[in-house]
mmCIF file of C-alpha atoms in Angstrom:
data_model
loop_
_atom_site.group_PDB
_atom_site.id
_atom_site.type_symbol
_atom_site.label_atom_id
_atom_site.label_comp_id
_atom_site.label_asym_id
_atom_site.label_seq_id
_atom_site.Cartn_x
_atom_site.Cartn_y
_atom_site.Cartn_z
ATOM 1 C CA MET A 573 70.482 116.604 121.400
ATOM 2 C CA GLN A 574 71.430 119.402 123.795
ATOM 3 C CA ILE A 575 74.356 117.572 125.227
ATOM 4 C CA LEU A 576 76.073 117.181 121.781
ATOM 5 C CA ILE A 577 75.849 121.451 121.100
ATOM 6 C CA TYR A 578 77.094 121.605 124.904
ATOM 7 C CA LEU A 579 79.887 119.062 123.890
ATOM 8 C CA THR A 580 80.825 121.187 120.474
ATOM 9 C CA PHE A 581 80.624 124.186 122.349
ATOM 10 C CA ILE A 582 83.260 122.885 124.882
ATOM 11 C CA ILE A 583 85.264 121.521 122.393
ATOM 12 C CA LEU A 584 85.230 124.782 120.244
ATOM 13 C CA ALA A 585 86.066 126.875 123.959
ATOM 14 C CA ILE A 586 89.462 124.530 124.283
ATOM 15 C CA SER A 587 90.490 125.112 120.460
ATOM 16 C CA MET A 588 89.946 128.854 121.458
ATOM 17 C CA LEU A 589 92.009 128.942 124.135
ATOM 18 C CA LEU A 590 94.806 127.093 122.594
ATOM 19 C CA CYS A 591 94.767 129.317 119.755
ATOM 20 C CA PHE A 592 94.851 132.254 122.784
ATOM 21 C CA VAL A 593 98.468 130.601 123.472
ATOM 22 C CA ARG A 594 99.633 130.740 120.238
ATOM 23 C CA LEU A 595 98.414 134.671 119.775
ATOM 24 C CA VAL A 596 100.438 135.505 123.410
ATOM 25 C CA ILE A 597 103.334 133.602 122.727
ATOM 26 C CA GLY A 598 103.921 133.343 118.681
ATOM 27 C CA PRO A 599 107.824 134.825 118.242
ATOM 28 C CA SER A 600 106.659 137.342 115.022
ATOM 29 C CA LEU A 601 103.663 139.052 114.206
ATOM 30 C CA PRO A 602 102.881 137.004 110.962
ATOM 31 C CA ASP A 603 102.006 134.043 113.276
ATOM 32 C CA ARG A 604 99.895 136.312 115.538
ATOM 33 C CA VAL A 605 97.927 137.395 112.240
ATOM 34 C CA VAL A 606 97.693 133.373 111.515
ATOM 35 C CA ALA A 607 96.512 132.670 115.418
ATOM 36 C CA LEU A 608 93.605 135.585 114.838
ATOM 37 C CA GLU A 609 92.126 134.286 111.491
ATOM 38 C CA LEU A 610 92.032 130.655 113.575
ATOM 39 C CA MET A 611 90.408 132.651 116.262
ATOM 40 C CA SER A 612 88.243 134.567 113.698
ATOM 41 C CA MET A 613 87.159 131.120 111.921
ATOM 42 C CA LEU A 614 86.399 129.544 115.553
ATOM 43 C CA ILE A 615 84.122 132.013 116.201
ATOM 44 C CA VAL A 616 82.020 131.852 113.280
ATOM 45 C CA GLY A 617 81.730 127.998 114.194
ATOM 46 C CA ILE A 618 80.466 129.238 117.853
ATOM 47 C CA ILE A 619 78.117 131.473 116.317
ATOM 48 C CA GLY A 620 76.657 128.741 114.345
ATOM 49 C CA THR A 621 76.546 126.685 117.363
ATOM 50 C CA ASN A 622 74.619 129.558 119.292
ATOM 51 C CA ALA A 623 72.322 129.654 116.101
ATOM 52 C CA LEU A 624 71.678 125.855 117.008
ATOM 53 C CA TYR A 625 71.131 126.225 120.642
ATOM 54 C CA SER A 626 69.297 129.308 120.947
ATOM 55 C CA ASN A 627 66.621 128.258 117.900
ATOM 56 C CA GLU A 628 67.361 131.082 115.837
ATOM 57 C CA THR A 629 68.852 131.762 112.209
ATOM 58 C CA SER A 630 69.637 135.281 112.394
ATOM 59 C CA PHE A 631 72.730 134.281 114.136
ATOM 60 C CA LEU A 632 74.054 132.848 110.669
ATOM 61 C CA ASP A 633 73.996 136.802 109.060
ATOM 62 C CA VAL A 634 76.566 137.436 111.874
ATOM 63 C CA ALA A 635 78.500 134.378 111.117
ATOM 64 C CA ILE A 636 78.891 135.640 107.112
ATOM 65 C CA VAL A 637 79.854 139.522 108.656
ATOM 66 C CA VAL A 638 82.620 137.556 110.877
ATOM 67 C CA ALA A 639 83.996 135.874 108.326
ATOM 68 C CA LEU A 640 84.329 138.696 105.641
ATOM 69 C CA MET A 641 86.058 140.773 108.547
ATOM 70 C CA SER A 642 88.365 138.565 109.094
ATOM 71 C CA PHE A 643 89.412 138.283 105.750
ATOM 72 C CA LEU A 644 89.665 141.882 105.255
ATOM 73 C CA ALA A 645 91.567 141.906 108.268
ATOM 74 C CA THR A 646 93.887 139.653 107.296
ATOM 75 C CA ILE A 647 94.561 141.247 103.880
ATOM 76 C CA GLY A 648 95.040 144.101 105.661
ATOM 77 C CA PHE A 649 97.737 142.834 107.564
ATOM 78 C CA ALA A 650 99.754 141.039 105.167
ATOM 79 C CA ARG A 651 99.846 144.247 102.846
ATOM 80 C CA PHE A 652 101.046 146.249 106.012
ATOM 81 C CA LEU A 653 103.654 143.389 106.592
ATOM 82 C CA GLU A 654 105.083 143.509 102.825
ATOM 83 C CA ARG A 655 104.494 147.620 102.618
ATOM 84 C CA GLY A 656 106.865 147.348 105.804
ATOM 85 C CA GLY A 657 105.690 149.262 108.212
ATOM 86 C CA HIS A 658 106.863 149.671 111.804
ATOM 87 C CA ARG A 659 106.736 146.767 113.508
ATOM 88 C CA ASP A 660 107.105 145.861 117.290
ATOM 89 C CA ASP A 661 107.124 141.903 117.770
ATOM 90 C CA MET B 1443 68.336 109.146 111.716
ATOM 91 C CA ILE B 1444 69.040 112.869 111.019
ATOM 92 C CA ASP B 1445 69.575 113.615 114.566
ATOM 93 C CA ILE B 1446 72.482 111.288 114.276
ATOM 94 C CA LEU B 1447 73.842 112.624 111.045
ATOM 95 C CA GLN B 1448 73.404 116.449 112.419
ATOM 96 C CA GLY B 1449 75.606 114.884 115.666
ATOM 97 C CA ILE B 1450 77.926 113.313 113.464
ATOM 98 C CA LEU B 1451 78.604 116.422 111.575
ATOM 99 C CA LEU B 1452 78.942 118.596 114.451
ATOM 100 C CA LEU B 1453 81.318 116.518 116.392
ATOM 101 C CA SER B 1454 83.646 116.047 113.511
ATOM 102 C CA GLY B 1455 83.717 119.971 112.915
ATOM 103 C CA ALA B 1456 84.617 120.692 115.962
ATOM 104 C CA PHE B 1457 87.068 117.826 116.154
ATOM 105 C CA TYR B 1458 88.683 119.474 112.998
ATOM 106 C CA MET B 1459 88.868 122.328 114.473
ATOM 107 C CA LEU B 1460 90.347 121.166 117.310
ATOM 108 C CA VAL B 1461 92.889 119.497 115.410
ATOM 109 C CA ALA B 1462 93.501 123.095 113.773
ATOM 110 C CA SER B 1463 94.177 124.706 116.836
ATOM 111 C CA LEU B 1464 96.531 121.653 118.344
ATOM 112 C CA GLY B 1465 98.218 122.089 115.256
ATOM 113 C CA ILE B 1466 99.033 126.087 115.757
ATOM 114 C CA VAL B 1467 100.155 125.421 119.015
ATOM 115 C CA ARG B 1468 102.392 122.331 118.538
ATOM 116 C CA LEU B 1469 103.952 123.124 114.350
ATOM 117 C CA PRO B 1470 107.189 124.653 114.680
ATOM 118 C CA ASP B 1471 107.145 127.041 111.611
ATOM 119 C CA LEU B 1472 104.875 130.021 110.342
ATOM 120 C CA LEU B 1473 104.434 128.037 107.212
ATOM 121 C CA THR B 1474 103.609 124.633 108.874
ATOM 122 C CA ARG B 1475 101.349 126.343 111.322
ATOM 123 C CA MET B 1476 99.504 127.725 107.927
ATOM 124 C CA HIS B 1477 99.069 124.516 106.982
ATOM 125 C CA ALA B 1478 97.398 123.328 109.971
ATOM 126 C CA SER B 1479 95.440 126.358 110.627
ATOM 127 C CA THR B 1480 93.552 127.258 107.148
ATOM 128 C CA LYS B 1481 92.857 123.424 105.983
ATOM 129 C CA GLY B 1482 91.522 122.602 109.229
ATOM 130 C CA ALA B 1483 89.456 125.151 110.073
ATOM 131 C CA SER B 1484 87.653 125.458 106.900
ATOM 132 C CA LEU B 1485 87.272 121.946 106.873
ATOM 133 C CA GLY B 1486 85.715 122.425 110.570
ATOM 134 C CA VAL B 1487 83.580 125.439 109.965
ATOM 135 C CA MET B 1488 82.155 123.482 106.820
ATOM 136 C CA LEU B 1489 81.267 120.891 108.375
ATOM 137 C CA LEU B 1490 79.417 122.784 111.485
ATOM 138 C CA MET B 1491 77.574 124.713 108.578
ATOM 139 C CA GLY B 1492 76.284 121.353 107.213
ATOM 140 C CA GLY B 1493 75.192 120.555 110.797
ATOM 141 C CA VAL B 1494 73.242 123.664 111.430
ATOM 142 C CA ALA B 1495 71.652 123.405 107.690
ATOM 143 C CA LEU B 1496 70.491 120.059 109.260
ATOM 144 C CA HIS B 1497 68.890 121.194 112.152
ATOM 145 C CA PHE B 1498 66.668 123.962 110.959
ATOM 146 C CA MET B 1499 65.430 122.406 107.798
ATOM 147 C CA GLN B 1500 64.394 125.234 105.905
ATOM 148 C CA GLU B 1501 65.516 126.814 102.036
ATOM 149 C CA VAL B 1502 66.935 130.232 104.178
ATOM 150 C CA VAL B 1503 69.173 128.640 106.393
ATOM 151 C CA PHE B 1504 70.505 126.283 103.799
ATOM 152 C CA ALA B 1505 71.275 129.399 101.540
ATOM 153 C CA ARG B 1506 72.816 131.057 104.272
ATOM 154 C CA THR B 1507 75.008 128.111 105.292
ATOM 155 C CA MET B 1508 75.978 127.387 102.046
ATOM 156 C CA ALA B 1509 77.027 131.245 101.282
ATOM 157 C CA ILE B 1510 79.656 130.991 104.430
ATOM 158 C CA THR B 1511 80.331 127.480 103.348
ATOM 159 C CA PHE B 1512 81.467 129.057 99.873
ATOM 160 C CA PHE B 1513 82.939 132.083 101.543
ATOM 161 C CA VAL B 1514 85.044 129.781 103.608
ATOM 162 C CA LEU B 1515 86.391 128.022 100.945
ATOM 163 C CA LEU B 1516 86.871 131.162 98.707
ATOM 164 C CA THR B 1517 88.642 133.381 100.887
ATOM 165 C CA ALA B 1518 90.733 131.045 103.327
ATOM 166 C CA PRO B 1519 93.215 130.115 100.521
ATOM 167 C CA VAL B 1520 93.750 133.634 99.450
ATOM 168 C CA ALA B 1521 94.091 134.859 103.066
ATOM 169 C CA ALA B 1522 96.840 131.972 103.955
ATOM 170 C CA HIS B 1523 98.729 132.866 100.358
ATOM 171 C CA ALA B 1524 98.865 136.791 101.312
ATOM 172 C CA ILE B 1525 99.943 136.303 105.013
ATOM 173 C CA GLY B 1526 102.518 133.407 104.050
ATOM 174 C CA ARG B 1527 103.780 135.551 101.160
ATOM 175 C CA ALA B 1528 104.396 138.793 103.480
ATOM 176 C CA GLY B 1529 105.678 136.153 106.212
ATOM 177 C CA TYR B 1530 108.139 134.645 103.449
ATOM 178 C CA PHE B 1531 109.523 138.495 102.492
ATOM 179 C CA VAL B 1532 109.276 139.736 106.488
ATOM 180 C CA GLY B 1533 111.928 137.124 107.242
ATOM 181 C CA VAL B 1534 110.177 134.785 109.899
ATOM 182 C CA GLU B 1535 112.872 131.771 109.984
ATOM 183 C CA LEU B 1536 112.081 129.053 108.980
ATOM 184 C CA TRP B 1537 112.063 125.412 110.839
ATOM 185 C CA ASP B 1538 115.833 123.760 111.410
ATOM 186 C CA GLY B 1539 114.366 120.528 109.786
ATOM 187 C CA THR B 1540 113.441 122.297 106.390
ATOM 188 C CA VAL B 1541 115.021 120.154 103.590
ATOM 189 C CA LYS B 1542 114.939 122.716 101.235
ATOM 190 C CA ASP B 1543 113.799 126.365 99.917
ATOM 191 C CA GLU B 1544 112.894 126.340 96.768
ATOM 192 C CA LEU B 1545 111.736 130.476 96.604
ATOM 193 C CA LYS B 1546 114.958 131.462 97.805
ATOM 194 C CA PRO B 1547 117.279 131.493 94.972
ATOM 195 C CA ASN B 1548 114.495 132.165 92.231
ATOM 196 C CA TYR B 1549 113.464 135.797 93.880
ATOM 197 C CA ASN B 1550 114.293 139.066 93.800
ATOM 198 C CA PRO B 1551 114.547 140.168 97.186
ATOM 199 C CA LEU B 1552 114.201 143.823 96.638
ATOM 200 C CA SER B 1553 111.464 144.090 94.371
ATOM 201 C CA HIS B 1554 109.683 140.470 95.560
ATOM 202 C CA ARG B 1555 109.361 139.281 92.109
ATOM 203 C CA LEU B 1556 110.320 135.610 90.713
ATOM 204 C CA HIS B 1557 112.925 135.292 88.128
ATOM 205 C CA ASN B 1558 111.583 133.796 84.891
ATOM 206 C CA PRO B 1559 113.462 130.942 84.321
ATOM 207 C CA PHE B 1560 112.602 130.673 80.465
ATOM 208 C CA ALA B 1561 113.328 134.276 80.034
ATOM 209 C CA ARG B 1562 116.530 133.626 81.010
ATOM 210 C CA LYS B 1563 117.604 130.595 79.077
ATOM 211 C CA SER B 1564 116.531 132.359 75.915
ATOM 212 C CA LYS B 1565 118.566 135.399 76.506
ATOM 213 C CA ASN B 1566 121.625 133.075 77.175
ATOM 214 C CA ALA B 1567 120.732 131.203 74.487
ATOM 215 C CA THR B 1568 121.195 134.556 71.995
ATOM 216 C CA GLU B 1569 124.005 135.543 73.878
ATOM 217 C CA ASP B 1570 126.239 132.019 73.895
ATOM 218 C CA ASP B 1571 127.122 133.310 70.559
ATOM 219 C CA SER B 1572 128.947 136.341 71.934
ATOM 220 C CA GLY B 1573 130.265 134.919 74.939
ATOM 221 C CA ASP B 1574 129.787 133.576 78.587
ATOM 222 C CA ALA B 1575 129.746 137.305 79.849
ATOM 223 C CA GLY B 1576 126.275 137.385 80.125
ATOM 224 C CA THR B 1577 125.336 134.836 82.424
ATOM 225 C CA THR B 1578 127.110 136.512 84.958
ATOM 226 C CA ASP B 1579 124.945 139.339 84.792
ATOM 227 C CA ASN B 1580 121.695 137.842 84.622
ATOM 228 C CA ASN B 1581 122.219 136.434 87.870
ATOM 229 C CA LEU B 1582 121.466 139.728 89.366
ATOM 230 C CA PRO B 1583 120.850 139.292 93.353
#
């Protein structure tokens, strides 16, 4: 069972690395926001796997809070883009 | 038995997340990237949370994982809609192989509102009695 948890961690870490590549090379600000949203989803998954790894159920509350924060951040970025703030892509 | 099911859920969830991030690197366009990331990541989170709920086998953990699942399922489309709309209006260029942009002739770029084709048609129908002059007025940019 432990090897499966390690494998999940490894796959999620590779996904995080790929997502970080898009965050760096993304040509415009909405691309980066999409990459950040995917990174927060990955963080939710990693926290869930960490709850399995450490056998501690309190981490799931952290996952709920991270999901809520990512939603609010994405909505905030969308409003900022649509209102036409100063952008430096 | 439960261990096998949990392993399948964990690995498939991680695999869908890997597919989502692979799509976000490889796909050529903002909208296609969003298409990959939103669906793949929400399905991956849901499967991972199913694996977590199967591991602990407690009602409290089940309630929390269901809360995360429903929250992701509700908020991921809303967030994707908001950022896609903002990106389209900001003016990210579409992919070269885009066949058709249905939104472009149908919205007002200043007010970011859609034209209502039914209202325009009825207005044309009433003004057809007086002449064709009304049709050019209604196609304001």
